PDB file of C-alpha atoms in Angstrom:
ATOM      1  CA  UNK A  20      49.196 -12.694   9.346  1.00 75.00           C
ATOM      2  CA  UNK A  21      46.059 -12.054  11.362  1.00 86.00           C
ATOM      3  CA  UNK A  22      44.950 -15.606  12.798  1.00 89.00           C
ATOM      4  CA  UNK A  23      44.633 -13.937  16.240  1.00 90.00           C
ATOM      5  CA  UNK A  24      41.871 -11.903  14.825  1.00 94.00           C
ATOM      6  CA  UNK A  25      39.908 -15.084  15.028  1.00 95.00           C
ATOM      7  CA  UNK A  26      40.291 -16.088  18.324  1.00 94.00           C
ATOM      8  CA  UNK A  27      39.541 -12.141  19.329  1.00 95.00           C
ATOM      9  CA  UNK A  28      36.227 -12.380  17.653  1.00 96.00           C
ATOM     10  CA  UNK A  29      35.494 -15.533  19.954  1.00 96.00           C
ATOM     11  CA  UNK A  30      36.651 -13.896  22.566  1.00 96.00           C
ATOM     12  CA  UNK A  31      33.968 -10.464  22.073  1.00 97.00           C
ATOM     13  CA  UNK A  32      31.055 -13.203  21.546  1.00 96.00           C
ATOM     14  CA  UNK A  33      32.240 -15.296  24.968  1.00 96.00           C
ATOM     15  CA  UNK A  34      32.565 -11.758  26.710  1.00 96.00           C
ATOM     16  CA  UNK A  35      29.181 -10.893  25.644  1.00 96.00           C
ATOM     17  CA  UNK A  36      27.800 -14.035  26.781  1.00 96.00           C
ATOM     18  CA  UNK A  37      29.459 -14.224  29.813  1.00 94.00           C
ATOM     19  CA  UNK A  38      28.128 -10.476  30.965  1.00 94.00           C
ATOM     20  CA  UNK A  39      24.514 -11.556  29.827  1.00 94.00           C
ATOM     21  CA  UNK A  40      24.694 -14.542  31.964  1.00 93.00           C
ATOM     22  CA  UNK A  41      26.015 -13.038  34.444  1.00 91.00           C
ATOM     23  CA  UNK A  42      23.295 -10.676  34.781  1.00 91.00           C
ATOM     24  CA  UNK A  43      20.488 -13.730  34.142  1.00 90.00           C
ATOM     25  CA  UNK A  44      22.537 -15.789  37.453  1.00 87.00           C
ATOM     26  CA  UNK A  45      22.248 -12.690  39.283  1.00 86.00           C
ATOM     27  CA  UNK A  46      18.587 -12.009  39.133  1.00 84.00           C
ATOM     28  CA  UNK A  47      18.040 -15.445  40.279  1.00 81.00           C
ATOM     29  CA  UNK A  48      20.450 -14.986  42.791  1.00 65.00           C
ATOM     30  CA  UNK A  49      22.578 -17.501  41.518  1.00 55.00           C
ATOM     31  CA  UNK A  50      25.689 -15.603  41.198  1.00 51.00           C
ATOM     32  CA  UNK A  51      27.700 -16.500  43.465  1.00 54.00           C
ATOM     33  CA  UNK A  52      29.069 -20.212  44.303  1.00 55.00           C
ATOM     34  CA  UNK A  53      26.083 -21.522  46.434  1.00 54.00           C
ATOM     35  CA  UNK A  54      26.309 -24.304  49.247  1.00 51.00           C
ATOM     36  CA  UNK A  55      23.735 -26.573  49.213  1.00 52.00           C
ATOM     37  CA  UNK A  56      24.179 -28.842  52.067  1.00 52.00           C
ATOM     38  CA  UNK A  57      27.896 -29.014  51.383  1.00 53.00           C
ATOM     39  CA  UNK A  58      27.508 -29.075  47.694  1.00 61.00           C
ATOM     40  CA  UNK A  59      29.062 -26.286  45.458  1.00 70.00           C
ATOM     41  CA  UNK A  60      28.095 -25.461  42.126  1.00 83.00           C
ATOM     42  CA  UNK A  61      30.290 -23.082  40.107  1.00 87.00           C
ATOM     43  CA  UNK A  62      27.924 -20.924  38.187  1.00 90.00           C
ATOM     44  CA  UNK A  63      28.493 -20.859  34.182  1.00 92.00           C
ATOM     45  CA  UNK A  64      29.044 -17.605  33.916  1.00 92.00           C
ATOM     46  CA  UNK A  65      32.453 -17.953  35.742  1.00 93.00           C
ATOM     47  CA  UNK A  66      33.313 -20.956  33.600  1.00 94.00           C
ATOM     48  CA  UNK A  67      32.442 -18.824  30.253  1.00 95.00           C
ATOM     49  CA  UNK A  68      35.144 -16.273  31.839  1.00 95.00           C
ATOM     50  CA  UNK A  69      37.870 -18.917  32.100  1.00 95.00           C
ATOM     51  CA  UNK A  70      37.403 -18.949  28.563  1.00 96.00           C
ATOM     52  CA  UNK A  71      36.936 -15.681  27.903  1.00 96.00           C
ATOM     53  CA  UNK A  72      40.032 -14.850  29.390  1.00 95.00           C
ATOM     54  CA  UNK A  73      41.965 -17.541  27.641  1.00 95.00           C
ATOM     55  CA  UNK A  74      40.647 -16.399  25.079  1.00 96.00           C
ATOM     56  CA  UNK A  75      41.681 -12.263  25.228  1.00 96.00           C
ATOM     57  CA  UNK A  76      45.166 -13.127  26.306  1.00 95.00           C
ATOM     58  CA  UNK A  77      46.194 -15.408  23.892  1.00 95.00           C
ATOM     59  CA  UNK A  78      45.122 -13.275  21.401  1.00 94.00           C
ATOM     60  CA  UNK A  79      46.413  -9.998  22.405  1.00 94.00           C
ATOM     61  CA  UNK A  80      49.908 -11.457  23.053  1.00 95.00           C
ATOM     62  CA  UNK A  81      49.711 -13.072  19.582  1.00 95.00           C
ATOM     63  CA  UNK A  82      48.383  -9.435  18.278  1.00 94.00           C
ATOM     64  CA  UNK A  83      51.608  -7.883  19.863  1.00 94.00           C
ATOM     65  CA  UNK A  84      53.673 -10.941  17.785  1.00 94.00           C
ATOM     66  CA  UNK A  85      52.122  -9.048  14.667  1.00 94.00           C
ATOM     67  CA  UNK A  86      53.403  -6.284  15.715  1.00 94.00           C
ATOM     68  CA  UNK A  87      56.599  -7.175  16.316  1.00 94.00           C
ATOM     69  CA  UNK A  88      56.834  -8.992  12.598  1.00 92.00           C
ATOM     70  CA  UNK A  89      55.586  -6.079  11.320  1.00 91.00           C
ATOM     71  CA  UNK A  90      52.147  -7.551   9.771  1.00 91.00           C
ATOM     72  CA  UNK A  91      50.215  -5.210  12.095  1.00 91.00           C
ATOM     73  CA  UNK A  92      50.604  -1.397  11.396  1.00 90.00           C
ATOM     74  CA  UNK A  93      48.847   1.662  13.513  1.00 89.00           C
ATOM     75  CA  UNK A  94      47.874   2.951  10.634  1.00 87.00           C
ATOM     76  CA  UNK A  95      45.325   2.021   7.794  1.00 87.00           C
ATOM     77  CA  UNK A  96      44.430  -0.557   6.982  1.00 86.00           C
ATOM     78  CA  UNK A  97      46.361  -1.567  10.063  1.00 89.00           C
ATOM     79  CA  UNK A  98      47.260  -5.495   8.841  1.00 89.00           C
ATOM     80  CA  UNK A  99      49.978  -5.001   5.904  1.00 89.00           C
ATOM     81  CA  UNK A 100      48.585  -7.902   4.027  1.00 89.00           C
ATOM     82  CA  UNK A 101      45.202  -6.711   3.840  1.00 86.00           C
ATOM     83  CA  UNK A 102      46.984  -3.381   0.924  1.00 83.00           C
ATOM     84  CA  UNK A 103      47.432  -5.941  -1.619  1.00 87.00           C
ATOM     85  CA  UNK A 104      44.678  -8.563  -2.837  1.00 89.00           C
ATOM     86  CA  UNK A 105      47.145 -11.595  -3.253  1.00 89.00           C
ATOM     87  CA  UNK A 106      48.461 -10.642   0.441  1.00 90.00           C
ATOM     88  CA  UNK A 107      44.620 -10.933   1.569  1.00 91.00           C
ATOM     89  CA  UNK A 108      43.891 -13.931   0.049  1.00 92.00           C
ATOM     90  CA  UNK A 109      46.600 -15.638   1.322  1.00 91.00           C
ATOM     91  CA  UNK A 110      45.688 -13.849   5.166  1.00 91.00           C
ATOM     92  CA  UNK A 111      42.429 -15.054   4.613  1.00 93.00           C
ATOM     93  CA  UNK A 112      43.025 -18.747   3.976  1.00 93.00           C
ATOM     94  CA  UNK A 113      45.504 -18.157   7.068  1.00 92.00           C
ATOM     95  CA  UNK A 114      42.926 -17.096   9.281  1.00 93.00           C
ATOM     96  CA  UNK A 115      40.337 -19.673   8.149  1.00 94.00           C
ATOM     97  CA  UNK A 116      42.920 -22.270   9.044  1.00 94.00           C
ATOM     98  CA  UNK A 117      45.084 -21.825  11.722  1.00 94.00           C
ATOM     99  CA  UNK A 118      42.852 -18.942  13.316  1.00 94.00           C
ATOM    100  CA  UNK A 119      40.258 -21.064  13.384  1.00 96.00           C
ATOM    101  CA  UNK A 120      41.805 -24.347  14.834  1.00 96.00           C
ATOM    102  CA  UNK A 121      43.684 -21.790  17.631  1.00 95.00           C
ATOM    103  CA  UNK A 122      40.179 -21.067  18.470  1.00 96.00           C
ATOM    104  CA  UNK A 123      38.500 -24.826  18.085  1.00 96.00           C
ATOM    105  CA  UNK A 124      41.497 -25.848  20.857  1.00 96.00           C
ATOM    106  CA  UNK A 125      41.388 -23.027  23.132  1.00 96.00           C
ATOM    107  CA  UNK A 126      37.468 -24.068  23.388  1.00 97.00           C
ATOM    108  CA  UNK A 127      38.618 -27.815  23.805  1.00 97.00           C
ATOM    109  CA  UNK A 128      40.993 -27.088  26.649  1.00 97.00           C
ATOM    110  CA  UNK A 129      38.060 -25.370  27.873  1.00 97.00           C
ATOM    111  CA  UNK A 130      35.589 -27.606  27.956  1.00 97.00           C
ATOM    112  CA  UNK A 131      37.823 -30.240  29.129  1.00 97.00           C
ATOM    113  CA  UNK A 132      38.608 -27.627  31.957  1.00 95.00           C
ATOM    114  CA  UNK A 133      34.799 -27.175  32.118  1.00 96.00           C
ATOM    115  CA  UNK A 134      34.462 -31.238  32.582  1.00 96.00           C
ATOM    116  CA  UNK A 135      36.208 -31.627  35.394  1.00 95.00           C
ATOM    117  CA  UNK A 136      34.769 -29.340  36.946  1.00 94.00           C
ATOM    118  CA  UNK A 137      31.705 -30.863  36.466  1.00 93.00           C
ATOM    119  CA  UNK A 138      32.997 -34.114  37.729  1.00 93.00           C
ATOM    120  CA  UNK A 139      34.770 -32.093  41.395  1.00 91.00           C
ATOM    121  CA  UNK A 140      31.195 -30.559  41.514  1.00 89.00           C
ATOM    122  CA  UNK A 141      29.363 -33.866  41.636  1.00 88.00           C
ATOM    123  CA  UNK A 142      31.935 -35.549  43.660  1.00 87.00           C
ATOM    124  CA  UNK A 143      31.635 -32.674  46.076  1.00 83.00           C
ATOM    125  CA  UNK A 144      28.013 -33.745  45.954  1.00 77.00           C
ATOM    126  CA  UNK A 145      28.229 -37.096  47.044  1.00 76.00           C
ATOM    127  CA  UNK A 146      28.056 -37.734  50.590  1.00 72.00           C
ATOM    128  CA  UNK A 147      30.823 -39.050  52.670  1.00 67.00           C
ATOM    129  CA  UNK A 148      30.945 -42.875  53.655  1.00 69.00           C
ATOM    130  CA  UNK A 149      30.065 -43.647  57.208  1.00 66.00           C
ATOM    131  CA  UNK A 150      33.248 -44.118  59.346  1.00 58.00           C
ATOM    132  CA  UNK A 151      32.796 -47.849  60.806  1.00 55.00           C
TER     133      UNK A 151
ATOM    134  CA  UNK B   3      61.499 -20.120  21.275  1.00 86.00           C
ATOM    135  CA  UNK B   4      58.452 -17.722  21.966  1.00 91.00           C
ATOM    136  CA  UNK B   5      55.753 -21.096  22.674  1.00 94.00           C
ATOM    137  CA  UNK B   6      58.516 -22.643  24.676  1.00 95.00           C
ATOM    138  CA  UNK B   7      59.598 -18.991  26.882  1.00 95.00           C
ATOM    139  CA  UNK B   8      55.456 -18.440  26.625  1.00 96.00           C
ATOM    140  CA  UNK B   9      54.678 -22.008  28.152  1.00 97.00           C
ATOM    141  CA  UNK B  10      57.661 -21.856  30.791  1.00 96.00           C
ATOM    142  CA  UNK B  11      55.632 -18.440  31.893  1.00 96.00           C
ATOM    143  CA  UNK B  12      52.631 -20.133  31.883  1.00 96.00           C
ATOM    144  CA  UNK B  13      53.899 -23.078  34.019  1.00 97.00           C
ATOM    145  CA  UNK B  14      55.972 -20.631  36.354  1.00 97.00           C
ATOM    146  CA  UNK B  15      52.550 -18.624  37.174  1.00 96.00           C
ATOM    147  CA  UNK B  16      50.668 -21.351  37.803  1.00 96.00           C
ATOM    148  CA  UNK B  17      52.527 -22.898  40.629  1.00 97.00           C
ATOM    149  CA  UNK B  18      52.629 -19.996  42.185  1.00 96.00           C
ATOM    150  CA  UNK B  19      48.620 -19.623  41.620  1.00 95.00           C
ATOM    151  CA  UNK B  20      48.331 -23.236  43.143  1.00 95.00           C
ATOM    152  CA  UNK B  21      51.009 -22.283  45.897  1.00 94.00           C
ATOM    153  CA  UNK B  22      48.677 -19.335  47.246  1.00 91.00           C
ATOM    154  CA  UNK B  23      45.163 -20.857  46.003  1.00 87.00           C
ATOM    155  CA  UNK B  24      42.114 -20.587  47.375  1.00 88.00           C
ATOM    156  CA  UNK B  25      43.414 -17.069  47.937  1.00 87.00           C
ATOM    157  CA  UNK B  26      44.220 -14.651  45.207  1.00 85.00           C
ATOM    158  CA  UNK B  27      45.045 -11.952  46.331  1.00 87.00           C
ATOM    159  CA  UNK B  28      47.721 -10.912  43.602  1.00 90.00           C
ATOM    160  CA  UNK B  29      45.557 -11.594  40.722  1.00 91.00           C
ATOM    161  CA  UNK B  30      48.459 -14.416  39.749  1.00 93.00           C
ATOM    162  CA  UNK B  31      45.338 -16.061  37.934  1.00 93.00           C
ATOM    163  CA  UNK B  32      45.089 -13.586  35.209  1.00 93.00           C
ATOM    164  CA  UNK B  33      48.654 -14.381  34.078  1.00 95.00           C
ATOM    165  CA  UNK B  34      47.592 -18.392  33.743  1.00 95.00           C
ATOM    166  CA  UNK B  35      45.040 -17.368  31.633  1.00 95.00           C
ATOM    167  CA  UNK B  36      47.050 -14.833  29.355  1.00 95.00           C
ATOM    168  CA  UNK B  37      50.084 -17.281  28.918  1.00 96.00           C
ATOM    169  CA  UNK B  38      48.298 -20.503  28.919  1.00 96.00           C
ATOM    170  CA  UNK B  39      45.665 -19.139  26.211  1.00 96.00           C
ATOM    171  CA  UNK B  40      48.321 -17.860  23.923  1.00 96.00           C
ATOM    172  CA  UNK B  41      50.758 -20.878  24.708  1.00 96.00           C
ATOM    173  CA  UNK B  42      47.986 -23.300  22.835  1.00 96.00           C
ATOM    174  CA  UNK B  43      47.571 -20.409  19.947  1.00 95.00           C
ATOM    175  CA  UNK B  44      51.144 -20.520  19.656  1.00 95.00           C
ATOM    176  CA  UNK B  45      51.040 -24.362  19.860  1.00 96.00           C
ATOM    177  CA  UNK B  46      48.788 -24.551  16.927  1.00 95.00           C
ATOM    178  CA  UNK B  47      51.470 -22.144  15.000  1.00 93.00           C
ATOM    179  CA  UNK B  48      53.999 -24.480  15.746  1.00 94.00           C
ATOM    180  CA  UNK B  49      52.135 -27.358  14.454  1.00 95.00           C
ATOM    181  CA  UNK B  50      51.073 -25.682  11.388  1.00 94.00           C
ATOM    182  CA  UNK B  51      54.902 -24.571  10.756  1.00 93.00           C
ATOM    183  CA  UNK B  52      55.855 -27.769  11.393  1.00 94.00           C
ATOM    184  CA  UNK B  53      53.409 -29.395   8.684  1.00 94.00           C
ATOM    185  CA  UNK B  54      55.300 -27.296   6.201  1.00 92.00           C
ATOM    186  CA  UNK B  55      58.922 -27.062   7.244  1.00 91.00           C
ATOM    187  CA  UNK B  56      59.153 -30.698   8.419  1.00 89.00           C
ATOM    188  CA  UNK B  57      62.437 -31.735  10.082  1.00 89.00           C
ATOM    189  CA  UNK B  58      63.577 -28.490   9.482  1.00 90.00           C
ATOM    190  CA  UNK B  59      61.552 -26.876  12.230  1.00 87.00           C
ATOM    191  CA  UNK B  60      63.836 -28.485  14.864  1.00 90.00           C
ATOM    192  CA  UNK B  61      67.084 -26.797  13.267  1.00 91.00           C
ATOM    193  CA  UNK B  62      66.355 -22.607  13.164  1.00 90.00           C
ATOM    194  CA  UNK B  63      68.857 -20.734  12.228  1.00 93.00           C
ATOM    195  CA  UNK B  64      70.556 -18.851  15.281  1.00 94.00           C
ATOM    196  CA  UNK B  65      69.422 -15.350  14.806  1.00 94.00           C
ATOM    197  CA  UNK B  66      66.072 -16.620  14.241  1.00 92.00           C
ATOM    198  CA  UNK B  67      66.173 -18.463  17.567  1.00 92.00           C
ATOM    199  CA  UNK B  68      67.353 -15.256  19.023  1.00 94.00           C
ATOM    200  CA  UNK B  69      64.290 -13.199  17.299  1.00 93.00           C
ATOM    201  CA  UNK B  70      62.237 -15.584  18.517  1.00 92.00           C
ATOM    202  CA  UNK B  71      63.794 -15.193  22.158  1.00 93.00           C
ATOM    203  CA  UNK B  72      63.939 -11.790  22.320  1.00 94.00           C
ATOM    204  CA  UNK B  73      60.187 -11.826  21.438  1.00 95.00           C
ATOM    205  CA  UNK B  74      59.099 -13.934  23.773  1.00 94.00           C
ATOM    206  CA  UNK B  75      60.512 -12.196  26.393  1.00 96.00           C
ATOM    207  CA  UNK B  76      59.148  -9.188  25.123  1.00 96.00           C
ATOM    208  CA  UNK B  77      55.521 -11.384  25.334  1.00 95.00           C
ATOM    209  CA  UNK B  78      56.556 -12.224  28.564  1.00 96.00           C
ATOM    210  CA  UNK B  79      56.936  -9.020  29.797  1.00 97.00           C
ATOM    211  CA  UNK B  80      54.353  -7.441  28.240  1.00 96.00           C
ATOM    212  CA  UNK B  81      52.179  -9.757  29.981  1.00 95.00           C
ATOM    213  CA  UNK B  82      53.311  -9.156  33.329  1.00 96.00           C
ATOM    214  CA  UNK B  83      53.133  -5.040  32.334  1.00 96.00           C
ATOM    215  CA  UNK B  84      49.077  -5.814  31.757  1.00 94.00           C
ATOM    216  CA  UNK B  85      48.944  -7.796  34.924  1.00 95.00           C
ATOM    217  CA  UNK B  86      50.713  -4.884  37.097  1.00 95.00           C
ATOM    218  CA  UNK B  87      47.842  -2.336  35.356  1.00 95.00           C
ATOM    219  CA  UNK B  88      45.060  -4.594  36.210  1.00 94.00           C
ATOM    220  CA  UNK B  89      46.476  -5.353  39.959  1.00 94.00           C
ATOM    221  CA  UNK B  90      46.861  -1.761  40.452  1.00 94.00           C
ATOM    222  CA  UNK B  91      43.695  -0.526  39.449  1.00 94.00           C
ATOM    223  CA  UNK B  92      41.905  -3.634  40.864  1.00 91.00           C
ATOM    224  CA  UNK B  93      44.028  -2.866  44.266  1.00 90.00           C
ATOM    225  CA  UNK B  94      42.445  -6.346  46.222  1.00 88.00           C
ATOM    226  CA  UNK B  95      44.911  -5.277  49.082  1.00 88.00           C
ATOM    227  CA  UNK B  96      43.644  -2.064  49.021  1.00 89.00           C
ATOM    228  CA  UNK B  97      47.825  -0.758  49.142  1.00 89.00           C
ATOM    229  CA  UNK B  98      47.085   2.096  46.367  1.00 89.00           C
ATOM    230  CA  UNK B  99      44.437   3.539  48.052  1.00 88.00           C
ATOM    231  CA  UNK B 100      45.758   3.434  51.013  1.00 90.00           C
ATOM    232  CA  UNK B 101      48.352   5.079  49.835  1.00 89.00           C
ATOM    233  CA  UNK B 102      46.810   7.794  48.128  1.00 88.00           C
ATOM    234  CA  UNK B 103      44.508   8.523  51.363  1.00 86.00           C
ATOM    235  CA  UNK B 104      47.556   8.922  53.404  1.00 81.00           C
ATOM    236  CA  UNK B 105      49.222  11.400  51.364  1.00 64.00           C
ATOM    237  CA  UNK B 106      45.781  13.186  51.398  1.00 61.00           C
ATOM    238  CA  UNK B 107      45.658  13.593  55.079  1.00 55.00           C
TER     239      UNK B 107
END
């Protein structure tokens, strides 16, 4: 009915956070992927967009499935469920359950993607045995 | 039908993302994000249908599988429509302006 509405919220708070940090990495001219003696460190605020983007396409694909069953509407109050009180309750318990777990396992398949990273980053790090 | 078409998409774009990776020069990473991030939203869906219809998820009736094609082939497209935009305006070739300065001069 509106779960996607969820995951869109997420996905305004990881934008937001993503610009911010962005800015922060820059001013300590951190911004872009740094070598450090051969190591390379992918700066969060890139990361945070792999989720943000995740995030803003799944949802506005799953918006345009709304669309397409008719629950959204271009005109007020835009979701169809949200004219009749029984409708809302019932788009509200939708939301708070499967708009909320699409959300919790788009951020788990992003921190996942976020820990291997982590681990190619310190393996990157290490340096290469001698050749005998 | 629309996670399966959605996650085909998603796997489609990605190999050719790996194919051309490091370089990106056709943006082919925005469409792994778009179908990959609604292909677990639409996972979850299926999940949650499939908590309530049971067995019965597996046997749709035909012109619901056919809905359900049709829209994720709309999804599909209407992904790859966002993608064009976003090449186009983000030109990384430079092609469009190109363009446009040539028919200037």
């Amino acid at each position: 009915m509106a779960c996607f509405l969820v995951s869109a919220a997420e996905a305004i708070a990881a934008s937001v956070a993503a610009r911010a940090l962005e800015k922060k990495e820059k001013a300590h001219e951190d911004a872009n992927v740094q070598s450090d003696g051969g190591a390379v460190k992918i700066p969060f605020s890139r990361k945070l967009k792999w989720l943000r983007n995740m995030l803003w396409g799944g949802s506005f694909l799953l918006a345009f499935e709304h669309v397409w069953h008719g629950e959204v509407v271009p005109w007020f109050p835009f979701l169809t469920a949200a004219g009749d009180p029984a409708d809302a309750a019932e788009m509200l318990h939708e939301m708070a359950t499967v708009g909320v777990t699409m959300a919790v396992l788009v951020t788990l398949v992003w921190l996942g993607m976020v820990g291997v990273s982590v681990l190619i980053e310190k393996r990157a790090d290490k340096p290469l045995p001698a050749e005998e | 039908m629309t996670l399966l078409t959605t996650v085909f998409a998603a796997i489609i774009c990605t190999i050719i993302w790996y194919k051309n990776a490091p370089k990106d020069e056709m943006k082919v990473g925005i469409l792994c994000w778009m179908f990959w991030g609604a292909s677990i939203m639409w996972l979850v869906d299926a999940i949650f249908e499939y908590a309530e219809l049971k067995e019965e998820y597996f046997s749709p009736a035909p012109a619901d599988m056919l809905n359900d094609l049709f829209l994720g082939l709309s999804v599909v497209a209407l992904g790859l429509i966002i993608w064009l935009i976003i090449l186009l305006i983000k030109d990384p070739k430079g092609v469009v302006k190109t363009a446009l300065l040539k028919k200037k001069g």
